[in-house]
PDB file of C-alpha atoms and ligand atoms in Angstrom:
ATOM      1  CA  MET A  75     159.422-243.400  18.066  1.00 87.00           C
ATOM      2  CA  GLU A  76     160.097-242.830  14.829  1.00 89.00           C
ATOM      3  CA  ALA A  77     158.099-246.074  14.078  1.00 94.00           C
ATOM      4  CA  ASP A  78     155.175-243.849  14.959  1.00 95.00           C
ATOM      5  CA  LEU A  79     155.463-241.942  11.891  1.00 97.00           C
ATOM      6  CA  GLU A  80     153.285-242.418   9.159  1.00 97.00           C
ATOM      7  CA  ARG A  81     156.035-240.803   6.871  1.00 97.00           C
ATOM      8  CA  ILE A  82     158.949-238.148   7.797  1.00 98.00           C
ATOM      9  CA  LEU A  83     159.123-234.517   6.072  1.00 98.00           C
ATOM     10  CA  PHE A  84     162.343-233.009   7.391  1.00 98.00           C
ATOM     11  CA  ASP A  85     164.698-235.035   8.800  1.00 98.00           C
ATOM     12  CA  GLU A  86     167.518-233.373  11.215  1.00 98.00           C
ATOM     13  CA  ALA A  87     169.685-232.685   8.148  1.00 98.00           C
ATOM     14  CA  THR A  88     167.131-230.449   6.525  1.00 98.00           C
ATOM     15  CA  ILE A  89     166.073-228.564   9.293  1.00 98.00           C
ATOM     16  CA  HIS A  90     169.699-227.814  10.523  1.00 98.00           C
ATOM     17  CA  HIS A  91     170.255-226.398   7.171  1.00 98.00           C
ATOM     18  CA  ARG A  92     167.337-224.129   7.074  1.00 98.00           C
ATOM     19  CA  LEU A  93     167.801-223.095  10.731  1.00 98.00           C
ATOM     20  CA  ASP A  94     171.645-222.121   8.791  1.00 98.00           C
ATOM     21  CA  GLU A  95     169.602-219.795   6.204  1.00 98.00           C
ATOM     22  CA  LEU A  96     167.338-218.210   8.843  1.00 98.00           C
ATOM     23  CA  ALA A  97     170.292-217.366  11.254  1.00 98.00           C
ATOM     24  CA  ALA A  98     171.527-215.736   8.824  1.00 98.00           C
ATOM     25  CA  GLN A  99     168.360-213.347   7.338  1.00 98.00           C
ATOM     26  CA  ILE A 100     167.287-212.659  10.970  1.00 98.00           C
ATOM     27  CA  ALA A 101     171.379-211.452  12.021  1.00 97.00           C
ATOM     28  CA  ASN A 102     171.464-209.613   8.499  1.00 97.00           C
ATOM     29  CA  ASP A 103     168.007-207.430   9.272  1.00 98.00           C
ATOM     30  CA  TYR A 104     168.940-206.935  12.989  1.00 97.00           C
ATOM     31  CA  ARG A 105     172.550-206.364  12.536  1.00 96.00           C
ATOM     32  CA  GLY A 106     173.178-203.456  14.994  1.00 94.00           C
ATOM     33  CA  ARG A 107     170.295-203.462  17.341  1.00 95.00           C
ATOM     34  CA  GLU A 108     169.712-205.610  20.422  1.00 93.00           C
ATOM     35  CA  LEU A 109     167.076-209.024  20.724  1.00 96.00           C
ATOM     36  CA  THR A 110     164.799-209.936  22.942  1.00 97.00           C
ATOM     37  CA  VAL A 111     164.061-213.740  21.721  1.00 97.00           C
ATOM     38  CA  ILE A 112     160.737-214.760  23.997  1.00 97.00           C
ATOM     39  CA  ALA A 113     160.639-218.289  23.226  1.00 97.00           C
ATOM     40  CA  ILE A 114     157.402-219.774  24.007  1.00 96.00           C
ATOM     41  CA  LEU A 115     157.581-223.036  25.898  1.00 94.00           C
ATOM     42  CA  ASN A 116     157.200-225.642  25.727  1.00 92.00           C
ATOM     43  CA  GLY A 117     156.958-226.627  22.183  1.00 95.00           C
ATOM     44  CA  SER A 118     159.909-223.727  20.295  1.00 97.00           C
ATOM     45  CA  VAL A 119     162.947-225.516  23.231  1.00 97.00           C
ATOM     46  CA  ILE A 120     164.727-227.615  20.580  1.00 98.00           C
ATOM     47  CA  LEU A 121     164.618-224.511  17.888  1.00 98.00           C
ATOM     48  CA  MET A 122     165.410-222.133  20.434  1.00 98.00           C
ATOM     49  CA  ALA A 123     168.056-224.169  21.093  1.00 98.00           C
ATOM     50  CA  ASP A 124     169.514-224.569  17.515  1.00 98.00           C
ATOM     51  CA  LEU A 125     168.618-220.925  16.108  1.00 98.00           C
ATOM     52  CA  LEU A 126     170.194-219.298  19.403  1.00 98.00           C
ATOM     53  CA  ARG A 127     173.906-220.674  19.111  1.00 98.00           C
ATOM     54  CA  ARG A 128     174.026-219.608  15.355  1.00 98.00           C
ATOM     55  CA  LEU A 129     172.928-216.010  16.035  1.00 97.00           C
ATOM     56  CA  PRO A 130     176.181-214.283  16.401  1.00 95.00           C
ATOM     57  CA  MET A 131     174.802-210.892  18.222  1.00 94.00           C
ATOM     58  CA  PRO A 132     173.541-209.762  21.393  1.00 94.00           C
ATOM     59  CA  LEU A 133     170.374-210.679  22.535  1.00 96.00           C
ATOM     60  CA  LYS A 134     168.296-211.629  25.254  1.00 96.00           C
ATOM     61  CA  LEU A 135     166.133-214.561  26.082  1.00 96.00           C
ATOM     62  CA  ASP A 136     163.080-215.407  28.196  1.00 95.00           C
ATOM     63  CA  CYS A 137     160.596-217.486  27.879  1.00 95.00           C
ATOM     64  CA  LEU A 138     156.418-217.590  27.708  1.00 94.00           C
ATOM     65  CA  SER A 139     154.640-220.060  28.839  1.00 91.00           C
ATOM     66  CA  VAL A 140     150.857-220.989  26.966  1.00 88.00           C
ATOM     67  CA  ALA A 141     149.071-223.656  26.877  1.00 79.00           C
ATOM     68  CA  SER A 142     146.064-223.744  23.950  1.00 74.00           C
ATOM     69  CA  TYR A 143     145.642-227.594  23.057  1.00 58.00           C
ATOM     70  CA  HIS A 144     145.048-229.514  26.571  1.00 56.00           C
ATOM     71  CA  GLY A 145     146.425-232.560  25.048  1.00 57.00           C
ATOM     72  CA  GLY A 146     144.458-233.579  22.014  1.00 65.00           C
ATOM     73  CA  THR A 147     145.102-232.276  18.248  1.00 70.00           C
ATOM     74  CA  LYS A 148     142.739-229.271  18.097  1.00 70.00           C
ATOM     75  CA  THR A 149     143.011-225.957  19.615  1.00 66.00           C
ATOM     76  CA  THR A 150     140.508-225.011  21.790  1.00 67.00           C
ATOM     77  CA  GLY A 151     140.554-221.257  21.090  1.00 70.00           C
ATOM     78  CA  GLU A 152     141.695-220.794  24.427  1.00 78.00           C
ATOM     79  CA  LEU A 153     144.969-219.636  25.410  1.00 84.00           C
ATOM     80  CA  VAL A 154     146.357-219.392  29.423  1.00 83.00           C
ATOM     81  CA  PHE A 155     149.345-217.481  29.954  1.00 86.00           C
ATOM     82  CA  ARG A 156     151.438-219.712  33.026  1.00 84.00           C
ATOM     83  CA  GLN A 157     153.374-216.876  34.202  1.00 79.00           C
ATOM     84  CA  LEU A 158     152.530-213.552  36.398  1.00 74.00           C
ATOM     85  CA  TRP A 159     155.241-211.501  34.984  1.00 78.00           C
ATOM     86  CA  MET A 160     155.957-210.086  31.525  1.00 80.00           C
ATOM     87  CA  PRO A 161     159.197-210.029  31.081  1.00 85.00           C
ATOM     88  CA  ASP A 162     160.105-205.914  30.684  1.00 88.00           C
ATOM     89  CA  LEU A 163     159.940-205.467  26.796  1.00 94.00           C
ATOM     90  CA  ALA A 164     160.401-201.584  26.904  1.00 95.00           C
ATOM     91  CA  GLY A 165     162.127-199.863  23.820  1.00 96.00           C
ATOM     92  CA  ARG A 166     163.421-203.609  22.871  1.00 96.00           C
ATOM     93  CA  HIS A 167     163.106-205.063  19.638  1.00 97.00           C
ATOM     94  CA  VAL A 168     161.314-208.775  20.216  1.00 97.00           C
ATOM     95  CA  LEU A 169     161.729-211.713  18.082  1.00 98.00           C
ATOM     96  CA  VAL A 170     158.929-214.350  19.200  1.00 98.00           C
ATOM     97  CA  LEU A 171     159.971-218.129  18.630  1.00 98.00           C
ATOM     98  CA  ASP A 172     157.092-220.763  17.941  1.00 98.00           C
ATOM     99  CA  ASP A 173     157.584-224.378  16.953  1.00 98.00           C
ATOM    100  CA  ILE A 174     154.247-224.220  14.376  1.00 97.00           C
ATOM    101  CA  LEU A 175     152.223-221.988  12.969  1.00 97.00           C
ATOM    102  CA  ASP A 176     148.388-223.590  13.585  1.00 95.00           C
ATOM    103  CA  SER A 177     145.092-221.718  13.783  1.00 93.00           C
ATOM    104  CA  GLY A 178     146.885-218.631  14.756  1.00 95.00           C
ATOM    105  CA  VAL A 179     145.158-218.400  18.001  1.00 93.00           C
ATOM    106  CA  THR A 180     148.181-218.494  20.235  1.00 94.00           C
ATOM    107  CA  LEU A 181     150.490-215.907  17.974  1.00 96.00           C
ATOM    108  CA  ALA A 182     147.910-213.616  17.501  1.00 96.00           C
ATOM    109  CA  THR A 183     147.070-213.463  20.848  1.00 94.00           C
ATOM    110  CA  ILE A 184     150.201-213.380  22.164  1.00 95.00           C
ATOM    111  CA  ARG A 185     151.336-211.040  19.711  1.00 96.00           C
ATOM    112  CA  GLU A 186     148.576-208.808  21.287  1.00 94.00           C
ATOM    113  CA  LYS A 187     149.484-209.289  24.559  1.00 92.00           C
ATOM    114  CA  LEU A 188     153.128-208.075  24.278  1.00 93.00           C
ATOM    115  CA  GLU A 189     152.149-205.168  21.703  1.00 91.00           C
ATOM    116  CA  SER A 190     149.406-203.958  24.883  1.00 91.00           C
ATOM    117  CA  ILE A 191     151.960-203.303  27.114  1.00 89.00           C
ATOM    118  CA  THR A 192     153.424-199.815  28.404  1.00 90.00           C
ATOM    119  CA  PRO A 193     156.117-199.016  27.942  1.00 92.00           C
ATOM    120  CA  GLY A 194     155.741-201.312  24.815  1.00 93.00           C
ATOM    121  CA  PRO A 195     158.794-202.936  22.053  1.00 96.00           C
ATOM    122  CA  GLN A 196     159.671-201.098  19.490  1.00 97.00           C
ATOM    123  CA  SER A 197     159.485-203.914  17.390  1.00 97.00           C
ATOM    124  CA  VAL A 198     157.306-207.109  17.423  1.00 98.00           C
ATOM    125  CA  ARG A 199     158.026-209.786  14.485  1.00 98.00           C
ATOM    126  CA  ILE A 200     157.293-213.656  14.992  1.00 98.00           C
ATOM    127  CA  CYS A 201     159.549-216.687  13.575  1.00 98.00           C
ATOM    128  CA  VAL A 202     157.926-220.194  13.997  1.00 98.00           C
ATOM    129  CA  LEU A 203     159.687-223.266  12.297  1.00 98.00           C
ATOM    130  CA  LEU A 204     156.703-225.219  10.833  1.00 98.00           C
ATOM    131  CA  GLU A 205     153.271-223.037   9.133  1.00 98.00           C
ATOM    132  CA  LYS A 206     150.436-225.033   7.937  1.00 98.00           C
ATOM    133  CA  LYS A 207     149.144-223.869   4.944  1.00 96.00           C
ATOM    134  CA  LYS A 208     145.135-223.488   6.214  1.00 94.00           C
ATOM    135  CA  THR A 209     142.751-221.044   6.681  1.00 93.00           C
ATOM    136  CA  ARG A 210     143.428-219.552  10.263  1.00 93.00           C
ATOM    137  CA  VAL A 211     141.024-219.000  13.293  1.00 92.00           C
ATOM    138  CA  ARG A 212     142.984-215.988  13.634  1.00 93.00           C
ATOM    139  CA  HIS A 213     144.808-213.874  11.060  1.00 94.00           C
ATOM    140  CA  VAL A 214     148.949-213.587  12.534  1.00 96.00           C
ATOM    141  CA  ASP A 215     151.898-213.479   9.402  1.00 96.00           C
ATOM    142  CA  ALA A 216     155.267-214.752  10.198  1.00 98.00           C
ATOM    143  CA  ASP A 217     158.015-213.079   9.443  1.00 98.00           C
ATOM    144  CA  TYR A 218     160.209-216.134   9.653  1.00 98.00           C
ATOM    145  CA  VAL A 219     159.259-219.516   8.400  1.00 98.00           C
ATOM    146  CA  GLY A 220     161.572-222.225   8.581  1.00 98.00           C
ATOM    147  CA  PHE A 221     159.086-224.489   6.233  1.00 98.00           C
ATOM    148  CA  GLN A 222     155.441-224.969   4.970  1.00 98.00           C
ATOM    149  CA  ILE A 223     153.706-227.923   5.762  1.00 98.00           C
ATOM    150  CA  GLY A 224     149.801-228.956   4.927  1.00 97.00           C
ATOM    151  CA  ASP A 225     147.465-229.411   7.451  1.00 96.00           C
ATOM    152  CA  GLU A 226     148.313-232.041   8.955  1.00 95.00           C
ATOM    153  CA  PHE A 227     149.341-233.182  13.074  1.00 96.00           C
ATOM    154  CA  VAL A 228     152.965-233.580  13.388  1.00 97.00           C
ATOM    155  CA  VAL A 229     155.029-234.776  16.275  1.00 98.00           C
ATOM    156  CA  GLY A 230     159.286-233.651  16.652  1.00 98.00           C
ATOM    157  CA  TYR A 231     162.229-231.629  16.673  1.00 98.00           C
ATOM    158  CA  GLY A 232     159.777-230.031  20.087  1.00 98.00           C
ATOM    159  CA  LEU A 233     156.165-230.907  18.667  1.00 97.00           C
ATOM    160  CA  ASP A 234     154.470-232.959  21.007  1.00 96.00           C
ATOM    161  CA  TYR A 235     151.312-235.275  20.539  1.00 94.00           C
ATOM    162  CA  MET A 236     150.290-235.549  24.879  1.00 92.00           C
ATOM    163  CA  GLU A 237     153.420-234.183  25.693  1.00 92.00           C
ATOM    164  CA  ARG A 238     155.426-237.301  23.790  1.00 95.00           C
ATOM    165  CA  TYR A 239     157.678-237.366  20.905  1.00 97.00           C
ATOM    166  CA  ARG A 240     159.474-233.989  21.473  1.00 97.00           C
ATOM    167  CA  ASN A 241     163.318-235.587  21.342  1.00 98.00           C
ATOM    168  CA  LEU A 242     162.237-236.694  18.139  1.00 98.00           C
ATOM    169  CA  PRO A 243     165.595-235.399  16.111  1.00 98.00           C
ATOM    170  CA  CYS A 244     163.356-235.208  12.803  1.00 98.00           C
ATOM    171  CA  ILE A 245     159.549-233.589  12.095  1.00 98.00           C
ATOM    172  CA  GLY A 246     157.058-235.999  11.122  1.00 98.00           C
ATOM    173  CA  VAL A 247     152.982-236.967  10.435  1.00 97.00           C
ATOM    174  CA  LEU A 248     151.610-239.198  13.235  1.00 96.00           C
ATOM    175  CA  ARG A 249     149.870-242.409  12.208  1.00 95.00           C
ATOM    176  CA  LYS A 250     146.100-242.042  12.662  1.00 93.00           C
ATOM    177  CA  ASP A 251     145.722-244.681  14.276  1.00 94.00           C
ATOM    178  CA  LEU A 252     148.182-243.180  17.513  1.00 93.00           C
ATOM    179  CA  ILE A 253     145.877-240.268  17.717  1.00 89.00           C
ATOM    180  CA  ALA A 254     142.997-241.209  20.155  1.00 77.00           C
ATOM    181  CA  ALA A 255     138.999-241.148  18.610  1.00 59.00           C
ATOM    182  CA  THR A 256     138.741-238.289  21.178  1.00 51.00           C
ATOM    183  CA  ALA A 257     141.545-235.537  20.390  1.00 54.00           C
TER     184      ALA A 257
HETATM  185  P1  IMP B1472     148.118-222.519  17.004  1.00 61.59           P
HETATM  186  O1  IMP B1472     147.425-222.141  17.851  1.00 61.59           O
HETATM  187  O2  IMP B1472     146.511-223.458  16.679  1.00 61.59           O
HETATM  188  O3  IMP B1472     148.588-221.265  15.654  1.00 61.59           O
HETATM  189  O4  IMP B1472     148.962-223.852  17.718  1.00 61.59           O
HETATM  190  C1  IMP B1472     149.281-223.416  19.088  1.00 61.59           C
HETATM  191  C2  IMP B1472     150.070-224.753  19.503  1.00 61.59           C
HETATM  192  O5  IMP B1472     149.890-225.731  18.819  1.00 61.59           O
HETATM  193  C3  IMP B1472     151.709-224.816  18.795  1.00 61.59           C
HETATM  194  O6  IMP B1472     152.584-224.014  19.370  1.00 61.59           O
HETATM  195  C4  IMP B1472     151.649-226.581  19.241  1.00 61.59           C
HETATM  196  O7  IMP B1472     152.972-226.113  20.080  1.00 61.59           O
HETATM  197  C5  IMP B1472     150.663-226.563  18.451  1.00 61.59           C
HETATM  198  N1  IMP B1472     150.436-227.969  17.397  1.00 61.59           N
HETATM  199  C6  IMP B1472     149.819-227.174  16.545  1.00 61.59           C
HETATM  200  N2  IMP B1472     149.674-228.171  15.281  1.00 61.59           N
HETATM  201  C7  IMP B1472     150.507-228.603  16.372  1.00 61.59           C
HETATM  202  C8  IMP B1472     150.878-230.124  15.005  1.00 61.59           C
HETATM  203  O8  IMP B1472     150.860-230.576  13.890  1.00 61.59           O
HETATM  204  N3  IMP B1472     151.963-230.709  15.759  1.00 61.59           N
HETATM  205  C9  IMP B1472     152.169-230.652  17.161  1.00 61.59           C
HETATM  206  N4  IMP B1472     151.330-229.823  17.625  1.00 61.59           N
HETATM  207  C10 IMP B1472     150.856-228.461  17.309  1.00 61.59           C
HETATM  208 MG1   MG B1473     152.170-228.998  22.000  1.00 61.59          MG
END
């Protein structure tokens, strides 16, 4: 799989070191409060497993399954929620966990949806492993960011191209010749 990368951006050790820092920051910010983590499937599964085990505090975990890409490398601007019920978040401190902030459509829509629930959460914050530096379709701020990257298509550590490469331990830029002309 690594041979399919144009270059590696973050190796496993670098990612884990950054997760130590993020976890310390989150644990400090939520001291004395109980957290509900909402992990956005499928992209955040690896991040979820590695980050949550670094948080030495009581927390609840729920997952939301959404789709925006339909297989390519560009967002369709439309988000599909796959579950019938939203978790009970009344009065909770919610931390939304996602792999990457790109166009902003996914996280802006999810934030809106969580904040529209009544009775709703007490607070909603967002944590992403990667944030692309670019002009977004929807404005959304992440409260915790692992790394900022340029506007390139990356895979690995949960991030996929057509559902592949999620199990790569590092994060890298996918070779352009492997991205279908139609993507
Ligand atoms: P957004 O709605 O455009 O901000 O992006 C949301 C989703 O698109 C992310 O949760 C990822 O699943 C996917 N995505 C965006 N950029 C990349 C990338 O560079 N590689 C792989 N997936 C990406
Ligand atoms: Mg994806």
